[in-house]
Each structure stands twice: as structure tokens, then as C-alpha cells.
Amino acid sequence: MKEETPVLKGKTKKELEEICVSLGLEKYRAAQIYTGIYKSRYTTIDQFTTLSKEVREKLKEHTLYPEIEIGRDLVSKEDGTRKFTFYVGENKEIEAVWIPSGDGGRKTICISSQIGCTLNCKFCATGLLEYKGNLHTWQILDQVLQVERLVGDRATNIVFMGMGEPMHNYFSVMKAAHILRDKDAFGLGGLRITISTAGVTTGINRFIENKEPFNFAISLNHPNPNARSSVMDVNDKHPLEKLIETAKRFTKELDRAVTFEYVMIPDVNMGRDNAERLAKIARSVNKCKINVIPLNTDFTGWRRPTDEEVKEFVMHLKAKTTAPILNRRSPGRDINGACGMLALKGIRSETTK
């Protein structure tokens, strides 16, 4: 069997050393290649001018330096959010979102980990797509490289909250996250990178055992163990009771807070009873914060809560827990770029209210 040509992007420094040695190059060249890819953001091998022309020619002959291909670039008229569609293979598309804060201080890129998704959360448009595989590490990182190039700016934060379930592509996601964190690469630091999950407890336990240094978010979305499966099918395999015990283990062993993401759906997971159940979970986990998010999709027949309904739900929550509660805005709704809306669609046809 012919050996596969190595891709330079997505490789750790050690892996680049192995490639250099296999090509008869000095091992120290790996550090030059590593910083060139991730710190200098070179787009072609010819830009690696710290390498001799002979070395560059050898790399071009024996390695690959691909990039994902930009499709659509949509800009929100409401808040400056930009959504990008990228091609990662024949009939394979993913999306990433650039989310600038109102004051310009925080610049977040929301990136995808899979082509489609292995799960089917009822409120999430990505779950309606055909699952077409995991992304390679280089394709995950290239979303950051391409978005930064397209917007002409650098991200301050990265969230693995785009298409796919990160825990179902654990090793590629974590490898990408460590490169994003590395001071010799992207240099973001662990607390500026957030890994999310719909509640895959096996992945969370692996995260804990490996003592991963990143922020962690769990999409909870229903506090009732008997009703959560009606919103998220992951609950069938990883039930809520087990998920909460795993979250407790997370805060105890890693000594830091976990974030619960909670998409608010009227007549499904809101009201006083659900607020009290959610608060009880927060109290039991101890170190946590809660991000509440108004429903953004409407294909299920569910509706987005009114501002008054959100205010009342948060009021009930605050009465029963001291956990920090953030009402997360929904940037990019007009371009289908907000939470739960990534489904390779363009601008919403209906009026956003």
C-alpha cells in the first residue's frame, strides 16, 4: 500500500520533526515550519523564507499544504457577525462564524468539528443534515486560519460550538485545541478556548482524566430526566442523571466551573418548575454557570420566547441559585449564524424579530 502523503497543517511539533527526519531534513526545521504555519499564518510553502529554497522544494514535492475552500461569506446587518461556508471535500460543507463583541474587545470564532452531526437535537438545524464524517485536525484549524484571513483580524476566543459533536471527534478536536493554546502556535491560552458537548459522558470523563486545560460547556436544555430525550436524543445513551454525576466529577477533580448551555423553549423547558429543577442541578454541581439562550429555530413548530418570558425564567432561576446566569445574545440570526442555526443556509427569508 502506498504511504499517504503527509499534510503539514494540523501537525504537532513532534510530528513535524518526524516528517523532517523522514525527508532527510534537520530536526530543528520542524520548529520553523510549526511557527510558520500557526504563528506567521503562511498560506504557501514559498512563504517559509527561513527555509532554504532546496528545503521548500522538498516539502512541496513530498508533503501537502492544503486549505479548505471558501464558499459563502454572509455578513449580518444587525451586529457584524459573519458566517462562512467552507468546502472540505466533494459534496462536503461546513460552517464557521466570526462573532465580534459590541465593543470590539472580544472576537470569537465558532468552529465545526464534524461534517453534519451524529446527534439529532430537536432545536438544532445541523441535526437535519446528513452526517458525512469527522473533520481532520488540519481542517478544524484551517477554519481559524481562513476566517482570520477573510476578516483581516485575529480571534481572541475559539468555541467548538459549530457543526458536530466535539466528543465524537475527540482526538482531532483536542489536538487542534492544544495547538490553538500553544504559545509557539496560535498562543490563545486554555481559558480562551471552549469545548462543548451535548452530554457525551464518555468524552467528558476522558477530558477529566487527561486534565485538559480548556473551558468546558454542556448543552443541558432540559432539567427533567424523563423529558430531556424529547429535546436531545443523546439523553437516551447518556441519561441526565449520569451527566450530572459526571459534571460533579469535573468540578471536583479539575477544580473549575463547568458551563451549562440552556436553550429556552416555551411550553417545553421553561416555567417555574423547570427553573427550579435547573437551579437544583446548579446547586448540586456547585461550580457552574448557566448560559440561557432564546430558541433561534422554528422548524419544529416551537417558538422563540418573548423577552418577558425570558426575564421571568431568569428571575425564577436567580431566586433558587447563586450560580452566575448569562442571557446570551443570538448574534447572526439574520444570516442563520446563531446557536442551532448552522445548516448551510443563507439569509433568513422571514423577518427577524
Short mmCIF file of N, CA and C in Angstrom, two decimals, residues 156-289:
data_model
loop_
_atom_site.label_atom_id
_atom_site.label_comp_id
_atom_site.label_asym_id
_atom_site.label_seq_id
_atom_site.Cartn_x
_atom_site.Cartn_y
_atom_site.Cartn_z
N THR A 156 -9.73 36.37 19.55
CA THR A 156 -9.32 36.33 20.95
C THR A 156 -9.84 35.07 21.64
N ASN A 157 -10.89 34.47 21.07
CA ASN A 157 -11.51 33.29 21.66
C ASN A 157 -11.97 32.32 20.57
N ILE A 158 -11.91 31.04 20.89
CA ILE A 158 -12.39 30.00 19.99
C ILE A 158 -13.40 29.14 20.74
N VAL A 159 -14.55 28.85 20.11
CA VAL A 159 -15.53 27.95 20.72
C VAL A 159 -15.82 26.82 19.74
N PHE A 160 -15.74 25.58 20.24
CA PHE A 160 -16.08 24.41 19.44
C PHE A 160 -17.58 24.17 19.59
N MET A 161 -18.37 25.06 18.99
CA MET A 161 -19.82 25.01 19.10
C MET A 161 -20.50 25.08 17.75
N GLY A 162 -19.74 24.81 16.70
CA GLY A 162 -20.32 24.81 15.36
C GLY A 162 -20.94 23.46 15.05
N MET A 163 -20.85 23.03 13.80
CA MET A 163 -21.44 21.76 13.39
C MET A 163 -20.74 20.59 14.07
N GLY A 164 -21.54 19.63 14.52
CA GLY A 164 -20.97 18.38 15.04
C GLY A 164 -20.88 18.31 16.55
N GLU A 165 -20.64 17.11 17.04
CA GLU A 165 -20.45 16.82 18.46
C GLU A 165 -18.96 16.61 18.71
N PRO A 166 -18.30 17.59 19.35
CA PRO A 166 -16.84 17.51 19.55
C PRO A 166 -16.37 16.23 20.25
N MET A 167 -17.17 15.69 21.16
CA MET A 167 -16.74 14.48 21.87
C MET A 167 -16.76 13.24 20.98
N HIS A 168 -17.44 13.33 19.82
CA HIS A 168 -17.44 12.23 18.86
C HIS A 168 -16.29 12.36 17.86
N ASN A 169 -15.51 13.41 18.01
CA ASN A 169 -14.27 13.57 17.23
C ASN A 169 -13.19 14.02 18.19
N TYR A 170 -13.14 13.36 19.34
CA TYR A 170 -12.38 13.82 20.50
C TYR A 170 -10.91 14.09 20.17
N PHE A 171 -10.22 13.15 19.59
CA PHE A 171 -8.76 13.27 19.46
C PHE A 171 -8.36 14.38 18.48
N SER A 172 -9.09 14.52 17.38
CA SER A 172 -8.78 15.61 16.44
C SER A 172 -9.10 16.97 17.06
N VAL A 173 -10.20 17.04 17.80
CA VAL A 173 -10.60 18.28 18.46
C VAL A 173 -9.57 18.69 19.50
N MET A 174 -9.16 17.76 20.35
CA MET A 174 -8.21 18.09 21.42
C MET A 174 -6.83 18.42 20.86
N LYS A 175 -6.44 17.74 19.82
CA LYS A 175 -5.16 18.06 19.19
C LYS A 175 -5.19 19.49 18.64
N ALA A 176 -6.30 19.83 17.99
CA ALA A 176 -6.45 21.20 17.47
C ALA A 176 -6.44 22.21 18.61
N ALA A 177 -7.15 21.90 19.69
CA ALA A 177 -7.23 22.82 20.83
C ALA A 177 -5.87 23.06 21.45
N HIS A 178 -5.05 22.02 21.56
CA HIS A 178 -3.72 22.19 22.15
C HIS A 178 -2.82 23.04 21.25
N ILE A 179 -2.97 22.91 19.94
CA ILE A 179 -2.20 23.76 19.03
C ILE A 179 -2.68 25.21 19.12
N LEU A 180 -3.99 25.40 19.25
CA LEU A 180 -4.53 26.75 19.43
C LEU A 180 -4.01 27.39 20.71
N ARG A 181 -3.81 26.57 21.73
CA ARG A 181 -3.35 27.05 23.03
C ARG A 181 -1.86 27.36 23.05
N ASP A 182 -1.07 26.62 22.28
CA ASP A 182 0.39 26.67 22.34
C ASP A 182 0.92 28.08 22.04
N LYS A 183 1.79 28.57 22.91
CA LYS A 183 2.36 29.91 22.72
C LYS A 183 3.22 30.00 21.47
N ASP A 184 3.74 28.87 20.98
CA ASP A 184 4.54 28.87 19.76
C ASP A 184 3.68 28.71 18.51
N ALA A 185 2.37 28.59 18.71
CA ALA A 185 1.44 28.46 17.58
C ALA A 185 0.46 29.63 17.59
N PHE A 186 -0.80 29.38 17.92
CA PHE A 186 -1.79 30.46 17.96
C PHE A 186 -1.68 31.28 19.24
N GLY A 187 -1.24 30.63 20.32
CA GLY A 187 -0.99 31.35 21.57
C GLY A 187 -2.20 31.90 22.27
N LEU A 188 -3.34 31.22 22.17
CA LEU A 188 -4.57 31.76 22.77
C LEU A 188 -4.67 31.50 24.27
N GLY A 189 -4.11 30.41 24.74
CA GLY A 189 -4.27 30.06 26.15
C GLY A 189 -5.53 29.23 26.35
N GLY A 190 -5.49 28.31 27.32
CA GLY A 190 -6.57 27.36 27.51
C GLY A 190 -7.90 27.96 27.86
N LEU A 191 -7.91 29.06 28.62
CA LEU A 191 -9.17 29.63 29.07
C LEU A 191 -9.86 30.48 28.01
N ARG A 192 -9.23 30.63 26.86
CA ARG A 192 -9.86 31.34 25.73
C ARG A 192 -10.41 30.35 24.69
N ILE A 193 -10.36 29.07 25.05
CA ILE A 193 -10.85 28.01 24.16
C ILE A 193 -11.92 27.23 24.90
N THR A 194 -13.09 27.09 24.31
CA THR A 194 -14.19 26.38 24.95
C THR A 194 -14.58 25.17 24.11
N ILE A 195 -14.55 24.00 24.75
CA ILE A 195 -15.01 22.77 24.13
C ILE A 195 -16.43 22.51 24.62
N SER A 196 -17.32 22.10 23.73
CA SER A 196 -18.70 21.87 24.15
C SER A 196 -19.12 20.43 23.85
N THR A 197 -20.18 20.01 24.50
CA THR A 197 -20.76 18.69 24.23
C THR A 197 -22.25 18.74 24.50
N ALA A 198 -22.98 17.89 23.81
CA ALA A 198 -24.41 17.75 24.07
C ALA A 198 -24.65 16.87 25.28
N GLY A 199 -23.57 16.30 25.83
CA GLY A 199 -23.71 15.48 27.03
C GLY A 199 -23.16 14.07 26.88
N VAL A 200 -22.12 13.91 26.07
CA VAL A 200 -21.49 12.60 25.86
C VAL A 200 -20.56 12.34 27.04
N THR A 201 -21.03 11.58 28.01
CA THR A 201 -20.30 11.43 29.27
C THR A 201 -18.97 10.71 29.10
N THR A 202 -18.87 9.80 28.14
CA THR A 202 -17.59 9.12 27.92
C THR A 202 -16.50 10.11 27.53
N GLY A 203 -16.86 11.08 26.70
CA GLY A 203 -15.91 12.10 26.30
C GLY A 203 -15.56 13.03 27.44
N ILE A 204 -16.55 13.39 28.26
CA ILE A 204 -16.29 14.26 29.41
C ILE A 204 -15.33 13.57 30.38
N ASN A 205 -15.55 12.28 30.63
CA ASN A 205 -14.66 11.54 31.53
C ASN A 205 -13.24 11.48 30.99
N ARG A 206 -13.11 11.31 29.68
CA ARG A 206 -11.76 11.32 29.08
C ARG A 206 -11.12 12.69 29.26
N PHE A 207 -11.91 13.74 29.07
CA PHE A 207 -11.44 15.12 29.25
C PHE A 207 -10.91 15.31 30.68
N ILE A 208 -11.66 14.80 31.65
CA ILE A 208 -11.26 14.92 33.07
C ILE A 208 -9.98 14.14 33.33
N GLU A 209 -9.94 12.89 32.85
CA GLU A 209 -8.77 12.04 33.09
C GLU A 209 -7.51 12.62 32.47
N ASN A 210 -7.65 13.28 31.34
CA ASN A 210 -6.50 13.90 30.67
C ASN A 210 -6.17 15.28 31.24
N LYS A 211 -7.01 15.74 32.19
CA LYS A 211 -6.82 17.07 32.80
C LYS A 211 -6.64 18.15 31.74
N GLU A 212 -7.55 18.15 30.78
CA GLU A 212 -7.49 19.13 29.70
C GLU A 212 -7.67 20.54 30.28
N PRO A 213 -6.91 21.51 29.76
CA PRO A 213 -6.89 22.86 30.35
C PRO A 213 -7.91 23.85 29.78
N PHE A 214 -8.90 23.35 29.06
CA PHE A 214 -9.81 24.24 28.34
C PHE A 214 -11.13 24.45 29.09
N ASN A 215 -11.81 25.55 28.77
CA ASN A 215 -13.17 25.75 29.26
C ASN A 215 -14.07 24.65 28.71
N PHE A 216 -15.11 24.34 29.45
CA PHE A 216 -15.97 23.23 29.03
C PHE A 216 -17.44 23.61 29.21
N ALA A 217 -18.24 23.32 28.18
CA ALA A 217 -19.66 23.65 28.21
C ALA A 217 -20.49 22.41 27.89
N ILE A 218 -21.59 22.26 28.62
CA ILE A 218 -22.52 21.16 28.40
C ILE A 218 -23.87 21.73 27.99
N SER A 219 -24.39 21.27 26.85
CA SER A 219 -25.72 21.69 26.42
C SER A 219 -26.74 20.86 27.19
N LEU A 220 -27.36 21.46 28.17
CA LEU A 220 -28.27 20.74 29.06
C LEU A 220 -29.69 20.70 28.48
N ASN A 221 -30.28 21.88 28.36
CA ASN A 221 -31.52 22.11 27.61
C ASN A 221 -32.80 21.49 28.15
N HIS A 222 -32.70 20.65 29.16
CA HIS A 222 -33.90 20.22 29.90
C HIS A 222 -33.44 19.64 31.23
N PRO A 223 -34.04 20.09 32.34
CA PRO A 223 -33.60 19.63 33.65
C PRO A 223 -34.36 18.42 34.18
N ASN A 224 -35.33 17.93 33.39
CA ASN A 224 -36.14 16.79 33.80
C ASN A 224 -35.62 15.52 33.13
N PRO A 225 -35.14 14.53 33.91
CA PRO A 225 -34.58 13.32 33.32
C PRO A 225 -35.57 12.53 32.46
N ASN A 226 -36.86 12.70 32.74
CA ASN A 226 -37.89 11.98 31.98
C ASN A 226 -38.30 12.70 30.70
N ALA A 227 -37.87 13.95 30.55
CA ALA A 227 -38.30 14.73 29.40
C ALA A 227 -37.15 15.17 28.49
N ARG A 228 -35.92 15.04 28.97
CA ARG A 228 -34.79 15.56 28.19
C ARG A 228 -34.65 14.86 26.82
N SER A 229 -34.98 13.57 26.75
CA SER A 229 -34.87 12.85 25.47
C SER A 229 -35.78 13.41 24.40
N SER A 230 -36.86 14.09 24.81
CA SER A 230 -37.76 14.68 23.83
C SER A 230 -37.14 15.88 23.15
N VAL A 231 -36.07 16.40 23.73
CA VAL A 231 -35.35 17.54 23.16
C VAL A 231 -34.02 17.11 22.56
N MET A 232 -33.34 16.15 23.23
CA MET A 232 -32.00 15.74 22.81
C MET A 232 -31.89 14.21 22.84
N ASP A 233 -31.67 13.59 21.67
CA ASP A 233 -31.61 12.14 21.64
C ASP A 233 -30.36 11.56 22.31
N VAL A 234 -29.36 12.41 22.56
CA VAL A 234 -28.16 11.95 23.27
C VAL A 234 -28.52 11.44 24.66
N ASN A 235 -29.63 11.92 25.20
CA ASN A 235 -30.05 11.53 26.55
C ASN A 235 -30.41 10.04 26.64
N ASP A 236 -30.73 9.43 25.51
CA ASP A 236 -31.06 8.00 25.52
C ASP A 236 -29.85 7.16 25.89
N LYS A 237 -28.67 7.55 25.41
CA LYS A 237 -27.44 6.80 25.67
C LYS A 237 -26.69 7.35 26.87
N HIS A 238 -26.80 8.65 27.08
CA HIS A 238 -26.11 9.31 28.19
C HIS A 238 -27.15 10.07 29.02
N PRO A 239 -27.89 9.36 29.88
CA PRO A 239 -29.01 9.98 30.61
C PRO A 239 -28.57 11.11 31.54
N LEU A 240 -29.53 11.99 31.81
CA LEU A 240 -29.26 13.20 32.57
C LEU A 240 -28.63 12.91 33.93
N GLU A 241 -29.12 11.90 34.64
CA GLU A 241 -28.57 11.60 35.97
C GLU A 241 -27.07 11.32 35.88
N LYS A 242 -26.68 10.53 34.88
CA LYS A 242 -25.27 10.19 34.69
C LYS A 242 -24.47 11.43 34.29
N LEU A 243 -25.09 12.27 33.47
CA LEU A 243 -24.43 13.50 33.01
C LEU A 243 -24.13 14.43 34.18
N ILE A 244 -25.10 14.58 35.09
CA ILE A 244 -24.90 15.46 36.24
C ILE A 244 -23.80 14.91 37.16
N GLU A 245 -23.77 13.60 37.36
CA GLU A 245 -22.71 13.00 38.17
C GLU A 245 -21.34 13.25 37.54
N THR A 246 -21.28 13.19 36.22
CA THR A 246 -20.02 13.45 35.51
C THR A 246 -19.62 14.92 35.64
N ALA A 247 -20.60 15.82 35.59
CA ALA A 247 -20.32 17.25 35.77
C ALA A 247 -19.78 17.52 37.17
N LYS A 248 -20.34 16.82 38.17
CA LYS A 248 -19.83 16.95 39.54
C LYS A 248 -18.38 16.50 39.62
N ARG A 249 -18.09 15.39 38.95
CA ARG A 249 -16.71 14.89 38.92
C ARG A 249 -15.78 15.92 38.27
N PHE A 250 -16.26 16.55 37.21
CA PHE A 250 -15.48 17.57 36.51
C PHE A 250 -15.07 18.69 37.47
N THR A 251 -16.05 19.25 38.17
CA THR A 251 -15.75 20.40 39.05
C THR A 251 -14.88 19.99 40.24
N LYS A 252 -15.07 18.77 40.72
CA LYS A 252 -14.30 18.31 41.88
C LYS A 252 -12.85 18.02 41.51
N GLU A 253 -12.63 17.27 40.42
CA GLU A 253 -11.29 16.83 40.08
C GLU A 253 -10.46 17.90 39.36
N LEU A 254 -11.13 18.75 38.57
CA LEU A 254 -10.40 19.80 37.86
C LEU A 254 -10.46 21.14 38.59
N ASP A 255 -11.29 21.22 39.61
CA ASP A 255 -11.40 22.42 40.45
C ASP A 255 -11.68 23.67 39.63
N ARG A 256 -12.61 23.55 38.70
CA ARG A 256 -13.06 24.73 37.97
C ARG A 256 -14.49 24.52 37.51
N ALA A 257 -15.11 25.61 37.13
CA ALA A 257 -16.54 25.59 36.81
C ALA A 257 -16.80 24.98 35.44
N VAL A 258 -17.98 24.40 35.31
CA VAL A 258 -18.48 23.95 34.03
C VAL A 258 -19.63 24.88 33.65
N THR A 259 -19.82 25.10 32.36
CA THR A 259 -20.92 25.94 31.88
C THR A 259 -22.06 25.08 31.37
N PHE A 260 -23.27 25.37 31.82
CA PHE A 260 -24.46 24.72 31.29
C PHE A 260 -25.11 25.66 30.28
N GLU A 261 -25.24 25.19 29.03
CA GLU A 261 -25.94 25.93 28.00
C GLU A 261 -27.40 25.48 28.02
N TYR A 262 -28.32 26.44 27.97
CA TYR A 262 -29.74 26.11 28.11
C TYR A 262 -30.55 26.89 27.09
N VAL A 263 -30.98 26.21 26.02
CA VAL A 263 -31.82 26.83 25.01
C VAL A 263 -33.25 26.89 25.54
N MET A 264 -33.80 28.09 25.66
CA MET A 264 -35.12 28.28 26.25
C MET A 264 -36.23 28.11 25.21
N ILE A 265 -37.13 27.15 25.49
CA ILE A 265 -38.22 26.82 24.57
C ILE A 265 -39.54 26.89 25.34
N PRO A 266 -40.38 27.86 25.05
CA PRO A 266 -41.65 27.98 25.77
C PRO A 266 -42.49 26.70 25.68
N ASP A 267 -43.14 26.35 26.78
CA ASP A 267 -44.00 25.18 26.87
C ASP A 267 -43.25 23.86 26.73
N VAL A 268 -41.92 23.93 26.74
CA VAL A 268 -41.10 22.71 26.66
C VAL A 268 -40.17 22.60 27.85
N ASN A 269 -39.36 23.65 28.09
CA ASN A 269 -38.37 23.57 29.17
C ASN A 269 -38.29 24.84 30.02
N MET A 270 -39.34 25.67 29.93
CA MET A 270 -39.35 26.90 30.72
C MET A 270 -40.37 26.80 31.85
N GLY A 271 -40.75 27.91 32.45
CA GLY A 271 -41.69 27.90 33.56
C GLY A 271 -40.99 27.71 34.90
N ARG A 272 -41.73 27.93 35.96
CA ARG A 272 -41.17 27.90 37.32
C ARG A 272 -40.60 26.52 37.67
N ASP A 273 -41.34 25.44 37.35
CA ASP A 273 -40.89 24.09 37.73
C ASP A 273 -39.54 23.76 37.11
N ASN A 274 -39.40 24.04 35.84
CA ASN A 274 -38.13 23.74 35.16
C ASN A 274 -37.01 24.65 35.66
N ALA A 275 -37.34 25.90 35.97
CA ALA A 275 -36.33 26.80 36.53
C ALA A 275 -35.82 26.26 37.86
N GLU A 276 -36.74 25.76 38.68
CA GLU A 276 -36.33 25.22 39.98
C GLU A 276 -35.52 23.94 39.83
N ARG A 277 -35.88 23.09 38.87
CA ARG A 277 -35.10 21.88 38.61
C ARG A 277 -33.68 22.23 38.14
N LEU A 278 -33.60 23.22 37.24
CA LEU A 278 -32.30 23.64 36.73
C LEU A 278 -31.45 24.23 37.85
N ALA A 279 -32.07 25.02 38.70
CA ALA A 279 -31.36 25.61 39.84
C ALA A 279 -30.85 24.52 40.79
N LYS A 280 -31.65 23.49 40.98
CA LYS A 280 -31.25 22.38 41.85
C LYS A 280 -30.02 21.67 41.29
N ILE A 281 -29.98 21.49 39.97
CA ILE A 281 -28.81 20.89 39.32
C ILE A 281 -27.59 21.77 39.54
N ALA A 282 -27.77 23.08 39.36
CA ALA A 282 -26.66 24.02 39.53
C ALA A 282 -26.12 23.96 40.96
N ARG A 283 -27.00 23.89 41.93
CA ARG A 283 -26.57 23.82 43.33
C ARG A 283 -25.81 22.52 43.61
N SER A 284 -26.24 21.43 42.99
CA SER A 284 -25.60 20.14 43.24
C SER A 284 -24.21 20.06 42.62
N VAL A 285 -24.04 20.72 41.48
CA VAL A 285 -22.74 20.71 40.80
C VAL A 285 -21.77 21.67 41.48
N ASN A 286 -22.31 22.69 42.11
CA ASN A 286 -21.53 23.65 42.88
C ASN A 286 -20.84 24.67 42.00
N LYS A 287 -19.77 24.28 41.31
CA LYS A 287 -19.03 25.24 40.47
C LYS A 287 -19.57 25.20 39.04
N CYS A 288 -20.47 26.11 38.74
CA CYS A 288 -21.01 26.16 37.38
C CYS A 288 -21.56 27.54 37.09
N LYS A 289 -21.77 27.80 35.83
CA LYS A 289 -22.51 28.98 35.41
C LYS A 289 -23.51 28.53 34.36
#
